[in-house]
Amino acid sequence: MMTLSSKNPAVEVENLTKRYKGTVAVDGISLNVFRGETLGILGTNGAGKTTTVEMIAGLRRPDGGRLSVMGLDPTRDRTKLRQVLGVQLQEGYLHGSLTVSELLALYRSFYLDPRPHDELLRLVELQDKADERFEKLSGGQRQRVSVALAMIGRPRMLILDELTTGLDPAARRRMWRTIEQLRHEGVTILLVSHAMDEVEKLCDRIVLLDAGRILTIGTPTDIVAETGAATLEDAFVALTGQELHEMESSA
Ligand code: ATP
């Protein structure tokens, strides 16, 4: 495993808070993400995972606390942040009538030095779907297009939100290979996930959220040891008081 430096972190979060009417979605969380680290973000439904990564991406304004992402303030420096941060959130915002190639060409035009078209197709293994319309693709293929779009600007950091939910086992494995390659290239990755096998395989550390707060943060091995559980899944059941299938079924 690569050595992770705690100096000059990619993300610094201090006492971050977000309220919606009557709900505290994120309740004063603090954490650092190291450069080159893959951090898994797990938690029960409504724990505040998406709200947290949306604030980190500059898509939601925090109500309180301090936030620095790649040395930038996501609220103030959104334009600069877009050059270094790739974001893949839940899909549904793309023009369905465009082909994969047309979507790539459109998004490549937003960057000064975009990744080459063929390299992007290779990265997400969609060479044979280049001329297919987005609306005709399967869920897994659409997910892979959204990852390719997030990678166009050669970001040093990536946010991936429930990337493999709903994918078949082969498609999940292909997506894992893509993430491992990006990780190998030193990209810092925030990975929101409900899948224990996924975070155990891909993540250096995991943060577990519940009701807007951090229950624990550490390597999968540390979290298992800390709780005295046999597996990561058991550790999470012990920490959240919820069975894993309850976390997944309502996701
Ligand atoms: P899930 O696992 O279900 O995706 P999550 O951990 O990503 O959940 P969030 O989507 O961040 O959780 O939601 C945190 C809390 O904030 C929830 O109680 C949710 O109902 C509330 N919430 C989220 N977005 C909004 C919104 N736009 N308006 C009002 N409340 C919201």
XYZ file of N, CA and C and ligand atoms in Angstrom:
784
model
N 0.835 -1.197 0.000
C 0.000 0.000 0.000
C 0.875 1.254 0.000
N 0.408 2.291 -0.681
C 1.194 3.520 -0.738
C 1.246 4.188 0.648
N 2.285 4.997 0.836
C 2.386 5.725 2.093
C 1.553 6.988 1.969
N 0.687 7.189 2.929
C -0.177 8.358 2.869
C 0.371 9.428 3.798
N 0.499 10.625 3.270
C 1.047 11.694 4.081
C -0.075 12.504 4.712
N 0.082 12.792 6.003
C -0.938 13.607 6.666
C -0.659 15.090 6.447
N 0.514 15.395 5.825
C 0.820 16.801 5.529
C 0.052 17.229 4.295
N -0.374 18.484 4.267
C -1.028 19.029 3.089
C -2.165 18.137 2.588
N -3.165 17.888 3.421
C -4.235 16.970 3.022
C -5.015 17.470 1.803
N -5.638 16.527 1.088
C -6.455 16.885 -0.074
C -7.729 17.586 0.388
N -8.283 17.085 1.511
C -9.521 17.667 2.038
C -9.356 17.881 3.537
N -9.725 19.073 4.003
C -9.786 19.351 5.439
C -11.205 19.783 5.786
N -11.812 19.055 6.689
C -13.186 19.338 7.100
C -13.162 19.600 8.596
N -13.697 20.746 9.009
C -13.681 21.075 10.431
C -15.055 21.542 10.867
N -15.653 20.761 11.733
C -16.931 21.142 12.341
C -18.005 21.502 11.309
N -18.052 20.739 10.227
C -18.960 21.023 9.103
C -20.407 20.713 9.478
N -21.288 21.667 9.154
C -22.701 21.529 9.528
C -23.607 21.900 8.367
N -24.673 21.118 8.185
C -25.698 21.477 7.202
C -27.069 21.119 7.759
N -27.964 22.088 7.755
C -29.347 21.852 8.215
C -30.298 22.048 7.058
N -31.290 21.175 6.968
C -32.442 21.454 6.126
C -33.558 21.735 7.114
N -34.650 22.340 6.656
C -35.761 22.654 7.570
C -36.023 21.513 8.547
N -35.775 21.732 9.803
C -36.125 20.726 10.799
C -35.185 19.528 10.884
N -34.217 19.409 9.964
C -33.307 18.257 9.988
C -31.865 18.750 10.035
N -31.079 18.169 10.941
C -29.639 18.425 10.896
C -29.040 17.289 10.081
N -28.692 17.550 8.828
C -28.193 16.488 7.932
C -26.743 16.161 8.244
N -25.939 17.197 8.515
C -24.533 17.015 8.876
C -24.290 17.829 10.144
N -23.819 17.142 11.188
C -23.871 17.705 12.535
C -22.473 17.926 13.119
N -21.704 18.802 12.473
C -20.405 19.172 13.038
C -19.337 18.106 12.856
N -19.108 17.653 11.610
C -18.097 16.616 11.418
C -16.735 17.229 11.070
N -15.666 16.551 11.513
C -14.299 16.971 11.235
C -13.499 15.771 10.759
N -12.792 15.921 9.665
C -11.895 14.852 9.193
C -10.962 15.397 8.117
N -9.840 14.694 7.906
C -8.934 15.004 6.807
C -8.911 13.835 5.836
N -8.756 14.150 4.560
C -8.518 13.108 3.554
C -7.118 13.348 3.009
N -6.274 12.320 3.043
C -4.884 12.481 2.610
C -4.790 12.455 1.093
N -3.742 13.078 0.569
C -3.536 13.029 -0.889
C -3.237 11.600 -1.311
N -3.893 11.158 -2.352
C -3.675 9.802 -2.857
C -4.478 8.741 -2.135
N -5.237 9.178 -1.135
C -6.022 8.211 -0.357
C -7.354 7.906 -1.045
N -7.839 6.678 -0.873
C -9.225 6.360 -1.206
C -9.969 6.202 0.111
N -10.913 7.119 0.359
C -11.680 7.102 1.604
C -13.103 6.639 1.302
N -13.535 5.581 1.962
C -14.901 5.088 1.821
C -15.812 5.822 2.789
N -16.989 6.232 2.326
C -17.957 6.902 3.201
C -19.184 6.010 3.293
N -19.405 5.472 4.479
C -20.521 4.553 4.686
C -21.454 5.095 5.739
N -22.655 4.534 5.771
C -23.567 4.926 6.838
C -24.969 4.475 6.558
N -25.789 4.622 7.549
C -27.209 4.281 7.419
C -27.872 5.261 6.448
N -29.077 4.969 6.018
C -29.811 5.893 5.147
C -30.051 7.200 5.882
N -29.840 8.292 5.165
C -30.051 9.604 5.764
C -28.943 10.020 6.718
N -27.818 9.296 6.698
C -26.710 9.595 7.618
C -26.019 10.917 7.285
N -26.187 11.387 6.043
C -25.550 12.647 5.651
C -24.403 12.462 4.660
N -24.283 11.285 4.060
C -23.154 10.987 3.164
C -23.185 11.880 1.917
N -24.339 11.877 1.231
C -24.434 12.664 -0.004
C -24.316 14.155 0.287
N -24.967 14.601 1.353
C -24.869 16.028 1.712
C -23.409 16.411 1.957
N -22.661 15.537 2.639
C -21.248 15.828 2.925
C -20.441 15.943 1.634
N -20.580 14.949 0.730
C -19.757 15.024 -0.493
C -20.224 16.162 -1.407
N -21.503 16.492 -1.365
C -21.964 17.629 -2.177
C -21.372 18.943 -1.665
N -21.201 19.071 -0.356
C -20.555 20.282 0.176
C -19.077 20.308 -0.217
N -18.432 19.135 -0.154
C -17.012 19.056 -0.543
C -16.854 19.430 -2.019
N -17.835 19.041 -2.838
C -17.771 19.333 -4.282
C -18.181 20.766 -4.617
N -18.626 21.523 -3.625
C -19.056 22.902 -3.886
C -20.464 22.988 -4.447
N -21.235 21.915 -4.340
C -22.604 21.905 -4.876
C -23.637 22.307 -3.834
N -23.243 22.274 -2.575
C -24.116 22.750 -1.493
C -23.300 23.627 -0.556
N -23.936 24.663 -0.065
C -23.239 25.603 0.820
C -23.410 25.156 2.266
N -22.301 24.971 2.985
C -22.418 24.578 4.406
C -23.071 25.689 5.222
N -23.717 25.321 6.334
C -24.244 26.321 7.263
C -23.191 26.735 8.275
N -22.222 25.866 8.492
C -21.189 26.201 9.462
C -19.979 25.316 9.273
N -18.847 25.755 9.835
C -17.632 24.964 9.781
C -16.682 25.431 8.706
N -15.581 24.725 8.588
C -14.534 25.114 7.637
C -14.258 23.959 6.691
N -13.999 24.300 5.421
C -13.833 23.284 4.398
C -12.735 23.737 3.435
N -11.727 22.878 3.225
C -10.708 23.171 2.226
C -10.534 21.929 1.358
N -10.604 22.109 0.034
C -10.506 20.977 -0.891
C -9.429 21.300 -1.920
N -8.366 20.522 -1.940
C -7.211 20.766 -2.802
C -6.751 22.228 -2.641
N -6.759 22.690 -1.401
C -6.306 24.045 -1.093
C -7.305 25.134 -1.454
N -8.513 24.759 -1.881
C -9.499 25.754 -2.325
C -10.720 25.747 -1.409
N -11.438 26.865 -1.408
C -12.716 26.941 -0.707
C -13.796 26.567 -1.726
N -14.473 25.419 -1.557
C -15.403 24.949 -2.587
C -16.534 25.926 -2.888
N -16.950 26.720 -1.923
C -18.041 27.665 -2.168
C -17.546 28.845 -2.998
N -16.379 29.350 -2.654
C -15.859 30.555 -3.330
C -15.152 30.235 -4.645
N -14.422 29.103 -4.678
C -13.525 28.818 -5.819
C -14.047 27.688 -6.693
N -15.333 27.689 -6.968
C -15.927 26.560 -7.712
C -15.309 26.359 -9.086
N -15.006 27.457 -9.766
C -14.457 27.334 -11.125
C -13.093 26.665 -11.092
N -12.250 27.106 -10.152
C -10.918 26.485 -10.031
C -11.048 25.039 -9.582
N -11.984 24.795 -8.675
C -12.149 23.436 -8.142
C -12.530 22.464 -9.264
N -13.347 22.938 -10.198
C -13.792 22.066 -11.297
C -12.620 21.556 -12.131
N -11.524 22.298 -12.139
C -10.353 21.867 -12.918
C -9.585 20.728 -12.237
N -9.750 20.563 -10.943
C -8.961 19.532 -10.242
C -9.811 18.428 -9.622
N -11.126 18.647 -9.583
C -12.010 17.679 -8.931
C -13.028 17.141 -9.936
N -13.100 15.818 -10.081
C -14.122 15.184 -10.919
C -15.229 14.653 -10.025
N -16.469 14.862 -10.429
C -17.594 14.462 -9.584
C -18.535 13.564 -10.360
N -18.814 12.391 -9.809
C -19.830 11.502 -10.363
C -20.886 11.331 -9.296
N -22.032 11.981 -9.505
C -23.120 11.822 -8.542
C -24.156 10.900 -9.169
N -25.289 10.732 -8.531
C -26.325 9.874 -9.111
C -26.656 10.389 -10.514
N -26.846 9.436 -11.468
C -27.030 9.862 -12.865
C -28.431 10.439 -13.119
N -28.686 10.872 -14.336
C -30.009 11.379 -14.665
C -29.981 12.773 -15.258
N -28.789 13.318 -15.407
C -28.700 14.696 -15.878
C -28.152 14.794 -17.306
N -27.915 13.649 -17.970
C -27.268 13.699 -19.285
C -28.295 13.712 -20.414
N -27.885 14.263 -21.558
C -28.759 14.277 -22.737
C -28.833 12.870 -23.314
N -29.992 12.214 -23.165
C -30.126 10.822 -23.575
C -30.000 10.593 -25.068
N -30.284 11.623 -25.877
C -30.278 11.397 -27.319
C -28.871 11.491 -27.922
N -27.899 11.947 -27.141
C -26.523 12.002 -27.649
C -25.865 10.625 -27.528
N -24.941 10.343 -28.435
C -24.188 9.089 -28.325
C -23.064 9.271 -27.304
N -22.451 8.158 -26.924
C -21.327 8.212 -25.976
C -20.242 9.134 -26.524
N -19.907 8.978 -27.803
C -18.858 9.815 -28.412
C -19.237 11.294 -28.396
N -20.507 11.578 -28.685
C -20.945 12.979 -28.704
C -20.888 13.592 -27.304
N -21.279 12.795 -26.290
C -21.201 13.295 -24.912
C -19.754 13.590 -24.527
N -18.866 12.671 -24.893
C -17.448 12.881 -24.562
C -16.927 14.139 -25.255
N -17.293 14.316 -26.529
C -16.814 15.485 -27.279
C -17.324 16.780 -26.635
N -18.608 16.769 -26.238
C -19.194 17.955 -25.615
C -18.449 18.303 -24.319
N -18.260 17.314 -23.463
C -17.622 17.584 -22.175
C -16.126 17.863 -22.327
N -15.494 17.261 -23.336
C -14.069 17.549 -23.562
C -13.874 19.012 -23.926
N -14.892 19.605 -24.593
C -14.750 20.999 -25.027
C -14.703 21.982 -23.853
N -15.065 21.514 -22.653
C -15.037 22.404 -21.478
C -13.632 22.541 -20.878
N -12.689 21.706 -21.340
C -11.363 21.686 -20.709
C -10.269 22.083 -21.690
N -9.215 22.703 -21.152
C -8.095 23.118 -21.989
C -7.277 21.914 -22.448
N -7.100 20.958 -21.542
C -6.246 19.813 -21.859
C -6.979 18.518 -21.484
N -8.054 18.214 -22.225
C -8.844 17.035 -21.839
C -8.121 15.730 -22.151
N -8.469 14.677 -21.419
C -7.979 13.339 -21.766
C -8.446 12.986 -23.173
N -7.596 12.302 -23.948
C -8.011 11.930 -25.311
C -9.249 11.030 -25.292
N -10.047 11.199 -26.335
C -11.301 10.477 -26.496
C -11.116 8.960 -26.351
N -10.138 8.412 -27.078
C -9.950 6.949 -27.069
C -9.488 6.449 -25.706
N -8.664 7.267 -25.040
C -8.182 6.874 -23.709
C -9.359 6.780 -22.728
N -10.300 7.725 -22.840
C -11.474 7.712 -21.955
C -12.317 6.463 -22.196
N -12.540 6.136 -23.475
C -13.332 4.947 -23.795
C -12.658 3.693 -23.248
N -11.330 3.648 -23.372
C -10.569 2.487 -22.869
C -10.659 2.388 -21.356
N -10.526 3.546 -20.711
C -10.513 3.603 -19.247
C -11.773 2.965 -18.654
N -12.912 3.190 -19.295
C -14.166 2.657 -18.762
C -14.697 1.485 -19.607
N -13.826 0.996 -20.494
C -14.127 -0.192 -21.308
C -15.450 -0.059 -22.064
N -15.588 1.055 -22.774
C -16.814 1.280 -23.560
C -16.522 1.487 -25.048
N -15.382 0.941 -25.505
C -15.000 1.146 -26.914
C -16.101 0.709 -27.870
N -16.768 -0.410 -27.545
C -17.769 -0.942 -28.483
C -19.121 -0.234 -28.356
N -19.232 0.742 -27.458
C -20.503 1.460 -27.297
C -20.378 2.924 -27.703
N -19.289 3.279 -28.353
C -19.014 4.687 -28.666
C -20.146 5.340 -29.463
N -20.773 4.588 -30.365
C -21.791 5.190 -31.234
C -23.218 4.921 -30.761
N -23.340 4.390 -29.569
C -24.672 4.107 -29.013
C -25.208 5.361 -28.310
N -26.519 5.598 -28.445
C -27.129 6.714 -27.715
C -27.141 6.405 -26.216
N -26.940 7.438 -25.394
C -26.887 7.265 -23.943
C -28.153 6.573 -23.428
N -29.314 6.966 -23.974
C -30.587 6.412 -23.463
C -30.742 4.917 -23.755
N -29.930 4.392 -24.689
C -30.029 2.970 -25.025
C -29.079 2.112 -24.184
N -28.262 2.743 -23.359
C -27.272 1.988 -22.581
C -27.908 1.361 -21.346
N -27.289 0.314 -20.853
C -27.734 -0.295 -19.594
C -27.311 0.606 -18.426
N -27.845 0.319 -17.247
C -27.503 1.110 -16.056
C -25.999 1.125 -15.800
N -25.383 -0.035 -15.949
C -23.942 -0.133 -15.692
C -23.128 0.645 -16.708
N -23.554 0.583 -17.970
C -22.837 1.332 -19.007
C -22.997 2.832 -18.782
N -24.183 3.253 -18.354
C -24.390 4.685 -18.047
C -23.479 5.142 -16.909
N -23.371 4.273 -15.879
C -22.478 4.608 -14.771
C -21.059 4.818 -15.281
N -20.658 3.935 -16.218
C -19.281 4.042 -16.727
C -19.097 5.312 -17.556
N -20.139 5.724 -18.283
C -20.049 7.000 -19.005
C -19.869 8.140 -18.003
N -20.628 8.081 -16.894
C -20.523 9.194 -15.927
C -19.127 9.239 -15.290
N -18.496 8.069 -15.143
C -17.117 8.067 -14.622
C -16.164 8.657 -15.664
N -16.358 8.286 -16.940
C -15.508 8.844 -17.997
C -15.621 10.367 -18.017
N -16.849 10.884 -17.866
C -17.049 12.335 -17.886
C -16.345 12.989 -16.695
N -16.405 12.320 -15.540
C -15.737 12.867 -14.347
C -14.219 12.877 -14.516
N -13.685 12.021 -15.410
C -12.235 11.879 -15.582
C -11.656 12.754 -16.677
N -12.502 13.438 -17.446
C -12.040 14.152 -18.641
C -10.937 15.166 -18.338
N -11.115 15.921 -17.265
C -10.160 16.996 -16.968
C -8.922 16.528 -16.214
N -8.614 15.220 -16.245
C -7.481 14.634 -15.503
C -7.491 15.099 -14.048
N -8.603 14.915 -13.328
C -8.693 15.442 -11.966
C -7.718 14.731 -11.034
N -7.222 15.491 -10.062
C -6.360 14.903 -9.032
C -7.208 14.282 -7.934
N -8.509 14.600 -7.972
C -9.406 14.065 -6.953
C -10.750 13.727 -7.595
N -11.388 12.669 -7.076
C -12.666 12.200 -7.618
C -13.654 11.946 -6.489
N -14.909 12.324 -6.722
C -15.989 11.966 -5.800
C -16.922 11.017 -6.540
N -17.142 9.834 -5.970
C -17.974 8.810 -6.606
C -19.071 8.419 -5.622
N -20.336 8.651 -6.006
C -21.449 8.420 -5.079
C -22.257 7.199 -5.510
N -22.170 6.148 -4.736
C -22.899 4.889 -4.999
C -22.722 4.427 -6.437
N -21.467 4.313 -6.767
C -21.038 4.023 -8.125
C -21.508 2.672 -8.632
N -21.516 1.666 -7.785
C -21.782 0.303 -8.274
C -23.133 -0.238 -7.823
N -23.961 0.627 -7.182
C -25.289 0.171 -6.775
C -26.078 -0.252 -8.016
N -26.620 -1.444 -8.000
C -27.443 -1.903 -9.130
C -26.677 -2.532 -10.276
N -25.346 -2.617 -10.166
C -24.582 -3.247 -11.251
C -24.516 -4.762 -11.050
N -24.417 -5.505 -12.167
C -24.246 -6.950 -12.037
C -22.798 -7.235 -11.608
N -22.518 -8.450 -11.123
C -21.187 -8.725 -10.568
C -20.039 -8.441 -11.541
N -20.219 -8.759 -12.821
C -19.136 -8.518 -13.785
C -18.915 -7.016 -13.975
N -20.015 -6.259 -14.048
C -19.894 -4.809 -14.228
C -19.254 -4.161 -12.991
N -19.595 -4.669 -11.807
C -18.977 -4.147 -10.572
C -17.464 -4.348 -10.623
N -17.064 -5.562 -11.039
C -15.636 -5.859 -11.082
C -14.903 -4.970 -12.077
N -15.553 -4.719 -13.215
C -14.934 -3.823 -14.209
C -14.782 -2.421 -13.628
N -15.808 -1.979 -12.883
C -15.746 -0.649 -12.281
C -14.641 -0.608 -11.211
N -14.517 -1.675 -10.452
C -13.448 -1.740 -9.442
C -12.074 -1.633 -10.102
N -11.928 -2.315 -11.253
C -10.630 -2.251 -11.952
C -10.328 -0.814 -12.363
N -11.339 -0.108 -12.838
C -11.141 1.295 -13.230
C -10.696 2.115 -12.023
N -11.370 1.902 -10.885
C -11.029 2.686 -9.690
C -9.620 2.344 -9.215
N -9.276 1.059 -9.281
C -7.923 0.668 -8.860
C -6.860 1.322 -9.736
N -7.162 1.444 -11.021
C -6.201 2.088 -11.925
C -6.020 3.567 -11.556
N -7.136 4.249 -11.259
C -7.068 5.665 -10.894
C -6.321 5.838 -9.571
N -6.570 4.925 -8.663
C -5.909 4.936 -7.365
C -4.399 4.775 -7.550
N -4.052 3.863 -8.447
C -2.653 3.613 -8.764
C -1.990 4.868 -9.335
N -2.769 5.671 -10.063
C -2.245 6.920 -10.634
C -2.133 8.026 -9.592
N -2.567 7.745 -8.348
C -2.408 8.725 -7.266
C -3.588 9.664 -7.096
N -4.709 9.355 -7.763
C -5.901 10.200 -7.618
C -6.487 10.000 -6.212
N -6.843 11.089 -5.550
C -7.526 11.010 -4.254
C -9.004 10.720 -4.533
N -9.568 9.719 -3.842
C -10.940 9.308 -4.169
C -11.814 9.279 -2.915
N -12.990 9.912 -3.005
C -14.023 9.760 -1.977
C -15.097 8.864 -2.561
N -15.338 7.740 -1.909
C -16.226 6.720 -2.460
C -17.383 6.477 -1.494
N -18.572 7.017 -1.838
C -19.764 6.745 -1.028
C -20.286 5.376 -1.427
N -20.493 4.500 -0.449
C -20.872 3.125 -0.796
C -21.688 2.502 0.326
N -22.492 1.493 -0.049
C -23.183 0.682 0.945
C -22.592 -0.727 0.994
N -21.593 -0.992 0.159
C -21.122 -2.368 -0.011
C -19.816 -2.606 0.742
N -19.877 -3.517 1.718
C -18.699 -3.801 2.548
C -17.550 -4.378 1.729
N -17.877 -5.313 0.796
C -16.790 -5.919 0.017
C -16.085 -4.863 -0.825
N -16.849 -3.909 -1.305
C -16.281 -2.845 -2.139
C -15.322 -1.956 -1.345
N -15.763 -1.499 -0.180
C -14.886 -0.593 0.581
C -13.672 -1.348 1.133
N -13.863 -2.628 1.480
C -12.716 -3.401 1.965
C -11.673 -3.574 0.876
N -12.138 -3.745 -0.355
C -11.209 -3.976 -1.457
C -10.516 -2.686 -1.895
N -11.267 -1.577 -1.921
C -10.760 -0.376 -2.592
C -10.221 0.705 -1.659
N -10.667 0.717 -0.389
C -10.412 1.911 0.423
C -9.249 1.743 1.397
N -8.476 2.820 1.542
C -7.424 2.851 2.563
C -8.053 3.009 3.935
N -9.010 3.935 4.022
C -9.731 4.147 5.287
C -11.216 4.268 4.995
N -11.987 4.120 6.061
C -13.439 4.208 5.958
C -13.921 5.161 7.043
N -14.909 5.996 6.700
C -15.572 6.779 7.741
C -17.024 6.320 7.786
N -17.492 6.071 8.994
C -18.869 5.600 9.168
C -19.696 6.731 9.770
N -20.732 7.161 9.036
C -21.596 8.246 9.499
C -22.926 7.693 9.993
N -23.478 8.378 10.955
C -24.819 8.031 11.440
C -25.455 9.312 11.964
N -26.637 9.643 11.465
C -27.363 10.844 11.882
C -26.469 12.089 11.867
N -25.692 12.222 10.789
C -24.889 13.431 10.604
C -23.608 13.500 11.405
N -23.285 12.416 12.121
C -22.054 12.425 12.923
C -21.146 11.268 12.531
N -19.862 11.401 12.887
C -18.907 10.328 12.611
C -18.931 9.327 13.759
N -19.270 8.077 13.445
C -19.215 7.038 14.485
C -17.794 6.535 14.643
N -17.117 6.336 13.509
C -15.722 5.923 13.565
C -15.048 6.205 12.240
N -13.702 6.319 12.287
C -12.923 6.479 11.055
C -11.620 5.710 11.234
N -11.227 4.946 10.218
C -9.984 4.188 10.320
C -9.856 3.196 9.184
N -8.785 2.403 9.224
C -8.637 1.361 8.199
C -9.660 0.269 8.508
N -10.046 -0.518 7.506
C -10.978 -1.609 7.774
C -10.461 -2.512 8.909
N -9.187 -2.807 8.907
C -8.602 -3.668 9.952
C -8.751 -3.036 11.331
N -8.472 -1.740 11.426
C -8.585 -1.043 12.721
C -10.018 -1.056 13.223
N -10.970 -0.859 12.300
C -12.376 -0.776 12.721
C -12.847 -2.140 13.237
N -12.423 -3.188 12.551
C -12.781 -4.534 13.011
C -12.163 -4.779 14.394
N -10.884 -4.408 14.559
C -10.198 -4.637 15.837
C -10.834 -3.822 16.964
N -11.183 -2.582 16.650
C -11.752 -1.657 17.635
C -13.058 -2.202 18.234
N -13.841 -2.886 17.403
C -15.140 -3.359 17.882
C -15.079 -4.796 18.395
N -13.973 -5.478 18.135
C -13.878 -6.878 18.530
C -14.753 -7.791 17.679
N -15.214 -7.280 16.515
C -16.075 -8.075 15.646
C -15.230 -8.996 14.762
N -15.909 -9.958 14.108
C -15.180 -10.902 13.260
C -14.980 -10.329 11.851
N -15.944 -9.530 11.394
C -15.866 -8.984 10.036
C -16.241 -7.504 10.079
N -15.955 -6.820 8.973
C -16.316 -5.406 8.873
C -17.834 -5.235 8.970
N -18.534 -6.168 8.360
C -19.994 -6.120 8.389
C -20.504 -6.190 9.838
N -19.942 -7.125 10.611
C -20.339 -7.244 12.024
C -19.956 -5.982 12.798
N -18.810 -5.415 12.460
C -18.366 -4.197 13.160
C -19.378 -3.077 12.925
N -19.882 -2.970 11.709
C -20.830 -1.904 11.406
C -22.178 -2.135 12.073
N -22.580 -3.400 12.153
C -23.825 -3.708 12.857
C -23.664 -3.302 14.328
N -22.505 -3.626 14.901
C -22.257 -3.284 16.313
C -22.262 -1.766 16.512
N -21.679 -1.037 15.570
C -21.542 0.413 15.748
C -22.840 1.171 15.463
N -23.611 0.707 14.487
C -24.819 1.466 14.103
C -26.077 0.910 14.752
N -26.003 -0.344 15.224
C -27.196 -0.976 15.757
C -28.161 -1.385 14.664
N -27.696 -1.368 13.411
C -28.568 -1.753 12.293
C -27.962 -2.907 11.527
N -28.816 -3.811 11.058
C -28.346 -4.881 10.185
C -27.994 -4.270 8.837
N -27.010 -4.879 8.179
C -26.549 -4.349 6.906
C -27.646 -4.345 5.854
N -28.463 -5.431 5.826
C -29.490 -5.470 4.779
C -30.502 -4.348 4.962
N -30.672 -3.853 6.208
C -31.562 -2.704 6.421
C -30.938 -1.462 5.791
N -29.595 -1.337 5.905
C -28.912 -0.192 5.312
C -29.047 -0.242 3.799
N -28.949 -1.450 3.224
C -28.938 -1.577 1.770
C -30.333 -1.489 1.169
N -31.310 -2.116 1.851
C -32.611 -2.265 1.221
C -33.305 -0.934 0.983
N -33.065 0.034 1.858
C -33.751 1.308 1.662
C -32.855 2.338 0.970
N -31.706 1.874 0.429
C -30.771 2.814 -0.212
C -31.359 3.341 -1.510
P -28.722 7.548 1.593
O -27.901 6.414 2.089
O -30.190 7.274 1.768
O -28.372 8.025 0.215
P -27.290 9.824 2.830
O -26.421 9.342 3.918
O -26.642 10.157 1.534
O -28.500 8.794 2.610
P -28.313 12.532 2.755
O -28.909 12.372 1.391
O -27.108 13.366 2.889
O -28.045 11.091 3.411
O -29.458 13.105 3.717
C -29.215 13.457 5.073
C -30.506 13.976 5.701
O -30.872 15.220 5.109
C -31.721 13.079 5.524
O -32.488 13.128 6.705
C -32.477 13.676 4.364
O -33.847 13.423 4.478
C -32.169 15.156 4.529
N -32.101 15.845 3.225
C -31.257 15.594 2.199
N -31.435 16.442 1.170
C -32.443 17.265 1.548
C -33.124 18.383 0.931
N -32.771 18.813 -0.281
N -34.113 18.976 1.628
C -34.463 18.571 2.865
N -33.871 17.523 3.510
C -32.884 16.898 2.872
